[in-house]
Structure formats: C-alpha cells, structure tokens
PDB file of C-alpha atoms in Angstrom:
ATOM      1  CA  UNK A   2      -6.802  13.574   6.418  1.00  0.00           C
ATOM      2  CA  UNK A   3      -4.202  15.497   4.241  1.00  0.00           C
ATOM      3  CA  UNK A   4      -5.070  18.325   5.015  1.00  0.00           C
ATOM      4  CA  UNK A   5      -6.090  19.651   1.041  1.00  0.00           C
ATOM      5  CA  UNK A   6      -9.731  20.019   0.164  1.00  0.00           C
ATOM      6  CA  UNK A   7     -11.011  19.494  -3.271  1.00  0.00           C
ATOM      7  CA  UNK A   8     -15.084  20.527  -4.093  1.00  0.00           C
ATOM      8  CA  UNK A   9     -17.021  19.119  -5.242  1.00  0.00           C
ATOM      9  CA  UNK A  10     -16.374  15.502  -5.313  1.00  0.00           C
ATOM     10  CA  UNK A  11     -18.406  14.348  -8.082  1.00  0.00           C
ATOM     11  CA  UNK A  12     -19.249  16.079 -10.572  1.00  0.00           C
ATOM     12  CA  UNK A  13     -21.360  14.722 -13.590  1.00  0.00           C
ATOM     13  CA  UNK A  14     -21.714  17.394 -16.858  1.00  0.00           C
ATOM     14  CA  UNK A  15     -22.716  16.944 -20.614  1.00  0.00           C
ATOM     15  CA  UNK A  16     -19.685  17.392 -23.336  1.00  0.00           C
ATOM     16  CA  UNK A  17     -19.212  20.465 -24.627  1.00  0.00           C
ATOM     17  CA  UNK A  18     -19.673  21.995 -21.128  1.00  0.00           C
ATOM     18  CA  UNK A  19     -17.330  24.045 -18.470  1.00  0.00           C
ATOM     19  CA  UNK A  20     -16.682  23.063 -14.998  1.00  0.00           C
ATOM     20  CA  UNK A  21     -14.419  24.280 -12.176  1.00  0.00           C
ATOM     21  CA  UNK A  22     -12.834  22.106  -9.863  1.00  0.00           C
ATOM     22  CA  UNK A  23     -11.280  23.902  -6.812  1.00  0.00           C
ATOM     23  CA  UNK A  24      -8.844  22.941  -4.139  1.00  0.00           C
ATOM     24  CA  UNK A  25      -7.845  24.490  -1.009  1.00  0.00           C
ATOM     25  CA  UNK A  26      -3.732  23.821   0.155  1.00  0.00           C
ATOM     26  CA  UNK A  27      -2.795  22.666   3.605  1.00  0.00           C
ATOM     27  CA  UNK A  28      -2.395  25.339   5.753  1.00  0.00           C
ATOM     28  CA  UNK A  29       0.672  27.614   5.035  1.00  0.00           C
ATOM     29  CA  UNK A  30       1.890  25.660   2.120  1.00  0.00           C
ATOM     30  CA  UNK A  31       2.225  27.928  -1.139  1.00  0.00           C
ATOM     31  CA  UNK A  32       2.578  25.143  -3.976  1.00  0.00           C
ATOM     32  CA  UNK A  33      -0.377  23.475  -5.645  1.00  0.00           C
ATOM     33  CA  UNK A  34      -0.366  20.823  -8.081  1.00  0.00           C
ATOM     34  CA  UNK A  35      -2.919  19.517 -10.372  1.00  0.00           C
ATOM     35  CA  UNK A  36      -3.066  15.771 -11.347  1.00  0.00           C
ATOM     36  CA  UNK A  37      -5.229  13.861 -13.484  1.00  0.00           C
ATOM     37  CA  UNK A  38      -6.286   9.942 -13.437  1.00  0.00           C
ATOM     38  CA  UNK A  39      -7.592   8.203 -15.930  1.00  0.00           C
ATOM     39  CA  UNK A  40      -7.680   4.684 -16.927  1.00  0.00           C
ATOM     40  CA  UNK A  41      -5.961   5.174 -20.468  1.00  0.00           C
ATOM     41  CA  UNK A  42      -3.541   7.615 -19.025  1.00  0.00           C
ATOM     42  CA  UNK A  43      -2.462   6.999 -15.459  1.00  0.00           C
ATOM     43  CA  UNK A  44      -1.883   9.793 -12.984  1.00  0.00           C
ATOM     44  CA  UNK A  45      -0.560  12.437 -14.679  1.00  0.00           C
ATOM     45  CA  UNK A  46       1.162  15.976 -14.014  1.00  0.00           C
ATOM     46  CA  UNK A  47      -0.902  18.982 -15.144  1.00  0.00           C
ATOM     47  CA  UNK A  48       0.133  22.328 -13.594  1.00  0.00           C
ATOM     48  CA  UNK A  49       1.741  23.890 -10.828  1.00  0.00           C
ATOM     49  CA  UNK A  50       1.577  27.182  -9.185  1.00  0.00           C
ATOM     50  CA  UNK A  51       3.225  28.535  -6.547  1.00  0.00           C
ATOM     51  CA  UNK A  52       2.092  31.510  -4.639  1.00  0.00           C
ATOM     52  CA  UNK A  53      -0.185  32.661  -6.906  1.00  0.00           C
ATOM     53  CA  UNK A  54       2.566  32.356 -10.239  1.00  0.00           C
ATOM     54  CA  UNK A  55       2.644  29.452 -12.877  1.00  0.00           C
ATOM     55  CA  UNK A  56       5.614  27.268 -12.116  1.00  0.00           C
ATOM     56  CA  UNK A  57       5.106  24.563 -14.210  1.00  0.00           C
ATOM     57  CA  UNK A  58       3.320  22.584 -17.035  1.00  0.00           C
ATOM     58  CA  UNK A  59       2.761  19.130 -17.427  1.00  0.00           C
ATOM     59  CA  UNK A  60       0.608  17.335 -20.180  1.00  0.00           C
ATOM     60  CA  UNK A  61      -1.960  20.392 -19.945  1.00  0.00           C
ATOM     61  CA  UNK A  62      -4.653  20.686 -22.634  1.00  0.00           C
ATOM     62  CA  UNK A  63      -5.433  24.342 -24.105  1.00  0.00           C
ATOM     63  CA  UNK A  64      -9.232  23.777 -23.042  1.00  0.00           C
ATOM     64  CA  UNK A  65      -7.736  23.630 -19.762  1.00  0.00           C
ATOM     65  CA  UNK A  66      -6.334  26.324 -17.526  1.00  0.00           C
ATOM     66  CA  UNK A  67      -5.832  27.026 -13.815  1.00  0.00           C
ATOM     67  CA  UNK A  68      -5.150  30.151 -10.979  1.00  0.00           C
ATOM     68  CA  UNK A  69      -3.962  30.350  -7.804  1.00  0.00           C
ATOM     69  CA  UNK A  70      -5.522  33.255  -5.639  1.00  0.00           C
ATOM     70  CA  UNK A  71      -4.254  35.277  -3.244  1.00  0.00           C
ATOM     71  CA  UNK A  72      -5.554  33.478  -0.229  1.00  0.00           C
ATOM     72  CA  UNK A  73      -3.647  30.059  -2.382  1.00  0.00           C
ATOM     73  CA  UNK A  74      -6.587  28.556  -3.093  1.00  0.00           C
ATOM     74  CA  UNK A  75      -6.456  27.048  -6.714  1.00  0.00           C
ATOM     75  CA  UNK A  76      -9.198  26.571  -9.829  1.00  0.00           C
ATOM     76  CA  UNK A  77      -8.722  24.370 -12.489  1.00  0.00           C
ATOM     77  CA  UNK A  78     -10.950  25.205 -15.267  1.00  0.00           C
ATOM     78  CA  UNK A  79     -12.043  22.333 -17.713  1.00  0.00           C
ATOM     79  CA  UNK A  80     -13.993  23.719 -20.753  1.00  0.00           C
ATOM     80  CA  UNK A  81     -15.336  22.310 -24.218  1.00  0.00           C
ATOM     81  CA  UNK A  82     -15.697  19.242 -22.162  1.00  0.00           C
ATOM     82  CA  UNK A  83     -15.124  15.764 -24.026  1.00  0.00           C
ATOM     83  CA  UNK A  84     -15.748  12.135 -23.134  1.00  0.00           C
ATOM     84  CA  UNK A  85     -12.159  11.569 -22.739  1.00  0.00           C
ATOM     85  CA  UNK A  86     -11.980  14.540 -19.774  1.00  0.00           C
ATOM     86  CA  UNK A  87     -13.830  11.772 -17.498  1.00  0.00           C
ATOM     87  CA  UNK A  88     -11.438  11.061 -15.151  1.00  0.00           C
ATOM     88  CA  UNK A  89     -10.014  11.852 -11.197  1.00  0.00           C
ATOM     89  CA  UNK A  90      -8.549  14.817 -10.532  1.00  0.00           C
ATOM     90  CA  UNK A  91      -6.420  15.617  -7.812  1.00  0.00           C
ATOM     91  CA  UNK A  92      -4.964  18.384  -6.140  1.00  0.00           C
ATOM     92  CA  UNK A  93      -1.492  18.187  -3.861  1.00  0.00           C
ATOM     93  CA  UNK A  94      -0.026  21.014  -2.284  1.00  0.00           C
ATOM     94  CA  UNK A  95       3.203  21.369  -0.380  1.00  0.00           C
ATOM     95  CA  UNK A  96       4.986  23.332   1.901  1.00  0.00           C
ATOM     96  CA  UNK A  97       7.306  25.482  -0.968  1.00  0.00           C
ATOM     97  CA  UNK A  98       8.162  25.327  -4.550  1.00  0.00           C
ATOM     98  CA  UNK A  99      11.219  23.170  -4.436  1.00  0.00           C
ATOM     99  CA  UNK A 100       9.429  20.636  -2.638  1.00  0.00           C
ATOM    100  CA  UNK A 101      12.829  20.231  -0.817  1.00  0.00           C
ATOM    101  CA  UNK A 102      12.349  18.459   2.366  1.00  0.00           C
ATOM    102  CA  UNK A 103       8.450  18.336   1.831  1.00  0.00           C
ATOM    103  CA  UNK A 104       6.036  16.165   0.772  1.00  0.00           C
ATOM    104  CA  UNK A 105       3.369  16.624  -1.736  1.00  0.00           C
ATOM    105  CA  UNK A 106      -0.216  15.903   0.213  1.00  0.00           C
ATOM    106  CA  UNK A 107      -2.910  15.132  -2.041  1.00  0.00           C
ATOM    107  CA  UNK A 108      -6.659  16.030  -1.795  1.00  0.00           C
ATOM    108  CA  UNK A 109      -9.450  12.840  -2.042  1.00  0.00           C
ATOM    109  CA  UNK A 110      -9.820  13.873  -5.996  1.00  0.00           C
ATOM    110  CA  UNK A 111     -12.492  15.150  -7.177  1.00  0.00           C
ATOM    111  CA  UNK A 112     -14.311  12.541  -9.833  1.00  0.00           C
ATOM    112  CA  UNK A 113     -15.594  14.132 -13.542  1.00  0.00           C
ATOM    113  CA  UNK A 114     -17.694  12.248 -15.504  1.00  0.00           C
ATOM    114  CA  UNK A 115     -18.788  13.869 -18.882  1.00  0.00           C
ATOM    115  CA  UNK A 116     -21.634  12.195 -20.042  1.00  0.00           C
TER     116      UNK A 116
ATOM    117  CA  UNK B  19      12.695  12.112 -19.995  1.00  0.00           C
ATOM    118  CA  UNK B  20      12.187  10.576 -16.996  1.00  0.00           C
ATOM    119  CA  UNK B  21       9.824   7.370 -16.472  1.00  0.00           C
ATOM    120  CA  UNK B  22       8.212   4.548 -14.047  1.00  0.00           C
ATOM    121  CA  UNK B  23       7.855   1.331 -14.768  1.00  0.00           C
ATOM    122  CA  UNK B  24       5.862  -1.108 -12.520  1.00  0.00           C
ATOM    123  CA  UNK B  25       5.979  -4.182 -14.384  1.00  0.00           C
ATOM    124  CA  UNK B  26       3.625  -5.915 -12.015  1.00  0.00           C
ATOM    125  CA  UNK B  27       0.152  -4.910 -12.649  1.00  0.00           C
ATOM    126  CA  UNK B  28      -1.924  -7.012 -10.372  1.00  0.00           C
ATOM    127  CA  UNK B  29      -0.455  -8.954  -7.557  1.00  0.00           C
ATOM    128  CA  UNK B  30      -3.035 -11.328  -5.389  1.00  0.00           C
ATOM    129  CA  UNK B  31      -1.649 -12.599  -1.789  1.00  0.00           C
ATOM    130  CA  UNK B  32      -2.937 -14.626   1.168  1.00  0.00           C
ATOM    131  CA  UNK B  33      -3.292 -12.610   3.884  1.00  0.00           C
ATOM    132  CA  UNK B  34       0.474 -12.660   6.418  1.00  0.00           C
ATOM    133  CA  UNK B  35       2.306 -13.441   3.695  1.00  0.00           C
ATOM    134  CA  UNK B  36       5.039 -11.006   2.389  1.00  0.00           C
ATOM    135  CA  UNK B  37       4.919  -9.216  -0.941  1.00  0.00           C
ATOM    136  CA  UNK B  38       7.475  -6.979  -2.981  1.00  0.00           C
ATOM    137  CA  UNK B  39       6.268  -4.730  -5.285  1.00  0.00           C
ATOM    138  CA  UNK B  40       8.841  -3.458  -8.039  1.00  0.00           C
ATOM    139  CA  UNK B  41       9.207  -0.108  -9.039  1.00  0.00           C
ATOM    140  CA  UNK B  42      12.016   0.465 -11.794  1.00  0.00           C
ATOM    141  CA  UNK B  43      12.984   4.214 -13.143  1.00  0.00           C
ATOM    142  CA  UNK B  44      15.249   6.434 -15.395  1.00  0.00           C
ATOM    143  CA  UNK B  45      16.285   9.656 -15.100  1.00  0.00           C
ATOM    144  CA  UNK B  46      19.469  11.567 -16.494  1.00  0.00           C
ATOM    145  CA  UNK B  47      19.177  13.394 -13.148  1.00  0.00           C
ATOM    146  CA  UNK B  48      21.654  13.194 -11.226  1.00  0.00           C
ATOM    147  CA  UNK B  49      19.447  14.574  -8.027  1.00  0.00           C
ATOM    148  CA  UNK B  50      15.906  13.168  -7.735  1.00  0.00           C
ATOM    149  CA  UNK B  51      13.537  11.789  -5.558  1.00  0.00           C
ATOM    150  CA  UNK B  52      11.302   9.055  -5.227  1.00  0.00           C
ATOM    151  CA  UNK B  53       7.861   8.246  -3.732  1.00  0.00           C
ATOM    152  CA  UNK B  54       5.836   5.168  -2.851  1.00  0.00           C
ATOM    153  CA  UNK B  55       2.096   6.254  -3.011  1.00  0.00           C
ATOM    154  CA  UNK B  56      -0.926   4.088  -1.811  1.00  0.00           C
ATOM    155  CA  UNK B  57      -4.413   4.596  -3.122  1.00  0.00           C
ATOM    156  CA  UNK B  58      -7.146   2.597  -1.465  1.00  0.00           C
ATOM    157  CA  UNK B  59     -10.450   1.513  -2.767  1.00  0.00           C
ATOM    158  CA  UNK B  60     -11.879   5.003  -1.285  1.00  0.00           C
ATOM    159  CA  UNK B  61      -9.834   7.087  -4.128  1.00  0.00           C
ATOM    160  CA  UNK B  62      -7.249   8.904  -2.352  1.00  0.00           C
ATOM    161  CA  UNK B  63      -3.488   9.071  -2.743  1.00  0.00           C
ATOM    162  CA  UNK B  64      -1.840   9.095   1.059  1.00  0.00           C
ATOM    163  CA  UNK B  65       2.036   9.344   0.883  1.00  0.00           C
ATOM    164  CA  UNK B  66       3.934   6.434   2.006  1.00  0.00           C
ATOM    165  CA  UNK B  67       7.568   7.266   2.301  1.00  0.00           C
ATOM    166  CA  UNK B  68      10.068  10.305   0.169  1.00  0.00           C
ATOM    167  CA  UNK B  69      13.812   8.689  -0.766  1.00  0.00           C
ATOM    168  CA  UNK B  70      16.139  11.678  -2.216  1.00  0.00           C
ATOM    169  CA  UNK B  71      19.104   9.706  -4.399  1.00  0.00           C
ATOM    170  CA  UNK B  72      21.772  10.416  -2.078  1.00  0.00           C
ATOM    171  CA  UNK B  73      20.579   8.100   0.848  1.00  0.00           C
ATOM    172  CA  UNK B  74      20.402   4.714  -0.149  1.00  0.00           C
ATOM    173  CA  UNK B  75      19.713   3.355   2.913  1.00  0.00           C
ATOM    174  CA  UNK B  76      16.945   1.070   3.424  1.00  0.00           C
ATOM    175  CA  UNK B  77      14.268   2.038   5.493  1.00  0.00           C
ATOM    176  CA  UNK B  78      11.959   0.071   7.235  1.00  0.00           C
ATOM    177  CA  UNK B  79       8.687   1.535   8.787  1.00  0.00           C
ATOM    178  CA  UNK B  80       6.859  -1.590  10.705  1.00  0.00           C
ATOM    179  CA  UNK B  81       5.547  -4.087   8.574  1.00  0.00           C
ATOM    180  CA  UNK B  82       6.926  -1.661   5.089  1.00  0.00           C
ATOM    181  CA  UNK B  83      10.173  -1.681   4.467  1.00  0.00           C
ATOM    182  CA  UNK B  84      11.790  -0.228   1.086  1.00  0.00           C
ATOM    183  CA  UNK B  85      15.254  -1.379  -0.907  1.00  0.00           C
ATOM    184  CA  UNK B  86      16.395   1.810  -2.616  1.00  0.00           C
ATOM    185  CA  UNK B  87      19.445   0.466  -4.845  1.00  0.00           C
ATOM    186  CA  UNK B  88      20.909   3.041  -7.806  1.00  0.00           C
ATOM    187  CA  UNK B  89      22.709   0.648  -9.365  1.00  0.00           C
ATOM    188  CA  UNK B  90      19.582  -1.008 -10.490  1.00  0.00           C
ATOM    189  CA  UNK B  91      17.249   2.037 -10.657  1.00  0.00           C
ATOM    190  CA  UNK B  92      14.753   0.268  -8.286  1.00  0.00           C
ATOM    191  CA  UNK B  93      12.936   1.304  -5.200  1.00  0.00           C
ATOM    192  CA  UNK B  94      11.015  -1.819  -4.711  1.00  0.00           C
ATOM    193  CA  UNK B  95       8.379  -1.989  -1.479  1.00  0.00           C
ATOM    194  CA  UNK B  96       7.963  -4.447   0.639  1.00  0.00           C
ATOM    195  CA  UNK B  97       5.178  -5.339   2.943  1.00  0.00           C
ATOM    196  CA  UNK B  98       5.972  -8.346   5.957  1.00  0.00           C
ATOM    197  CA  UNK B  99       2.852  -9.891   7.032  1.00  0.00           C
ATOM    198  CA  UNK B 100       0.095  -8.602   4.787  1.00  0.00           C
ATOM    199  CA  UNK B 101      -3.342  -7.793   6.011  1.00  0.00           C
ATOM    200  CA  UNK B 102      -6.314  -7.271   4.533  1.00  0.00           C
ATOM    201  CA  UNK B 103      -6.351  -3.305   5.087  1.00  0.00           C
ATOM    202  CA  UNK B 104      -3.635  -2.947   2.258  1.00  0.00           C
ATOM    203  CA  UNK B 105      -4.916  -4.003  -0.441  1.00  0.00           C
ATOM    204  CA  UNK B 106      -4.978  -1.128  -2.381  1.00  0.00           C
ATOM    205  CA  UNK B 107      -3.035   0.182  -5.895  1.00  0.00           C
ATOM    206  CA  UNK B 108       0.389   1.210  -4.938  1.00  0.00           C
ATOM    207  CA  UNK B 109       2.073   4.069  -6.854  1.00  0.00           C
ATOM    208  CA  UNK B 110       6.081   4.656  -7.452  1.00  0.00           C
ATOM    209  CA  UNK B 111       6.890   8.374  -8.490  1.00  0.00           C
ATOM    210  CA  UNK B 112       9.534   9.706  -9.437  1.00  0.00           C
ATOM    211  CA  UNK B 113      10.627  13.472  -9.152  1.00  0.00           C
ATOM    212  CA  UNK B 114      13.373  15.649 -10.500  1.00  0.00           C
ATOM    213  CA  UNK B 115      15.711  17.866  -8.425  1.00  0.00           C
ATOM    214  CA  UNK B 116      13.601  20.448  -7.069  1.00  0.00           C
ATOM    215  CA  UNK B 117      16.514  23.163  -8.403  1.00  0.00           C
ATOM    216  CA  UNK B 118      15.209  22.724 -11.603  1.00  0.00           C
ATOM    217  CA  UNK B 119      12.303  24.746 -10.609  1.00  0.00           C
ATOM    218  CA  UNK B 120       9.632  22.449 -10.309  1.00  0.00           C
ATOM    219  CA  UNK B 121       8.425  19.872  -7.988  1.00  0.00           C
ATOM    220  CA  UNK B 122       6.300  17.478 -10.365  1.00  0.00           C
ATOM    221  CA  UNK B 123       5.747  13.546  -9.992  1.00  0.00           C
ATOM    222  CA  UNK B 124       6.445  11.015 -12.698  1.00  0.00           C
ATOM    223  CA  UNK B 125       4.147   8.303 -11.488  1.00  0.00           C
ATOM    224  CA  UNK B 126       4.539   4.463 -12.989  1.00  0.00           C
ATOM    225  CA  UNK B 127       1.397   2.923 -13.763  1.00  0.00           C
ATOM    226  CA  UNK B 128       0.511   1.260 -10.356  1.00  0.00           C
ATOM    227  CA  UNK B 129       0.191  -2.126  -8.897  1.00  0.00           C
ATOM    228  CA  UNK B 130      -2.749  -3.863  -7.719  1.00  0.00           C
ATOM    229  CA  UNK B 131      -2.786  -5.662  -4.703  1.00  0.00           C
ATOM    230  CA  UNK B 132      -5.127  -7.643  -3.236  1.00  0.00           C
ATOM    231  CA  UNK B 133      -4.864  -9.163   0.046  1.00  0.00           C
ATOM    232  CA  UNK B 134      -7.389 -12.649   0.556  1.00  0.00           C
ATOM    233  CA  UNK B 135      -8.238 -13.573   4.001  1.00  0.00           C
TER     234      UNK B 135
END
C-alpha cells in the first residue's frame, strides 16, 4: 500500500459528460501529480501542484483542470468527455516539490471508461 | 526534450532464468534522475528503485540488480532467477533536476514480461 488513495476506481460515463476523480496524498507529503495511461499514449505527465499552487503542466487538455485543497487533497476534473479520455489515471504524491531525496508513490489509478 | 526508449516491448522467460530489460534515455540535463517502475496485472505502479546521475554505482537489491552507465544513457534492470510473481510491465522514467521547479516523470513505453512456469 502506497499510501495515496484515488476514488472511485471505476468509473464508467457517456461522452460529453463531467467527472471528478480525486486523490488523497500520503500523509504529510505536499506534492501531487496527475498521470494518465492509455494504450495509444503511454503514461503520461498531466499536472502538478504543490501545497495547494500549480507547479507544473504536462500534456494537459483545456477540458481538463485540477485543485489542490487546503487539507492537500487533489481533484482532477475531466469535462466534455470523449472516447479518447478512456484511460487510467493515476495520482502520485511526494514528500516536497523538488522531489529531492523522495520518491513519487502512486495511487492504484482510478479506471475511466467513456462509453 | 527529454525521452525513454524501451526497445523491448514484450519479453517471455522460463521461470529461474535471468532477464535484462533495457531502458535507454536523453536528456540535455546535466542533473536528473531515473526510475524503474513495476505495474502488475492488478493496475498499480509500485516504485522499484530512484538513481540520481551522479552515482553510477550499480545497485543490487536481492534477485534485482540495476547497471546505471552514462556513457551509454542506459539504466537497464536485471532480474536473477525469475519467478512467476514478476511478471508484470516494467516502466523506466526519467526525471529532470528537481531545481528546475518541477518533479515530473518521462516514462518509456514499458516492457512486458511474462514469466512461464
């Protein structure tokens, strides 16, 4: 167990929808990281915040966006949802934002499927 | 731009023998770090091992050991006496000095291994 939480899952939804995929970091660790898996593109760098501020963007659609709240939990919002959006997402979180000296634990993904 | 390349994309092994997995990268950093990854049939990712590019020493954690070498760009993995329990897809990552402000992970595109009893 790494110690991140990601809810729900699965998650089936219809295109065209919104869905929000949540993670919870390890305990005391202020970074989170959002990945996504897919079989076309790999894993794949979305977003990272770090205490509760945007640190950096990856290969982030505009239909998708993400917080971090004050307690560090993190959403990741997925809207105007298309076939192509099917995939695993993970979340990883680590101890600070330089990731010096840290690892990166990830979550068990949570698994989209737009149908 | 920085970028992973594992060239092997499905690698099938009786079980106890040995296997190498390759895991070849490129950075203009001169400061990065890389990961090995494992992903089991179950979904998750669970971290393997961290190499920053100023130790090049091997490292061997009982039946994994890892050849970091610069002057090839490789990290290759290597696992002594397979077992059944690791077949999995195996991830290399790659990550940029953390001093540039972020902490994000190239991945390469994974290698499939599959251990037969």
């Amino acid at each position: 167990d790494s110690g991140v939480t990601q809810t729900p899952k699965h998650l089936i939804t219809a295109t065209g929808q919104r869905v929000t995929l949540r993670c919870s970091p390890r305990s005391g660790d202020l970074s989170v990281y959002w990945y996504q898996q897919s079989l076309d593109q790999g894993l794949q760098f979305l977003i990272q915040y770090y205490n509760g501020e945007e640190r950096a963007k990856g290969n982030i659609l505009e239909r998708f966006s993400a917080q971090q709240f004050p307690d560090l939990h993190s959403e990741l919002n997925l809207s105007s949802l298309e076939l192509g959006d099917s995939a695993l997402y993970f979340c990883a979180s680590s101890a600070d934002g330089t990731g010096l000296e840290t690892e990166a634990f990830f979550g068990q993904g949570t698994r989209l499927t737009v149908v | 731009a920085q970028k992973v390349t594992q060239a092997q994309t499905e690698i099938s092994v009786v079980e106890k023998e040995d296997v190498t997995l390759d895991c070849v990268y490129e950075t203009r950093d001169t400061t990065y770090y890389l990961f090995w990854y494992k992903q089991p049939p179950s979904g998750e990712l669970v971290f393997l091992i961290r190499r920053n590019s100023f130790d090049e020493q091997n490292e061997i954690s009982g039946r994994y050991s890892w050849n970091f070498q610069k002057s090839t760009s490789s990290f290759n993995f290597t696992i002594t006496a397979s077992q059944v329990v690791d077949s999995a897809v195996y991830f290399c990552a790659l990550s940029e000095a953390p001093g540039a402000g972020s902490y994000q992970l190239t991945f390469g595109k994974g290698t499939k291994l599959s251990v037969i009893p």
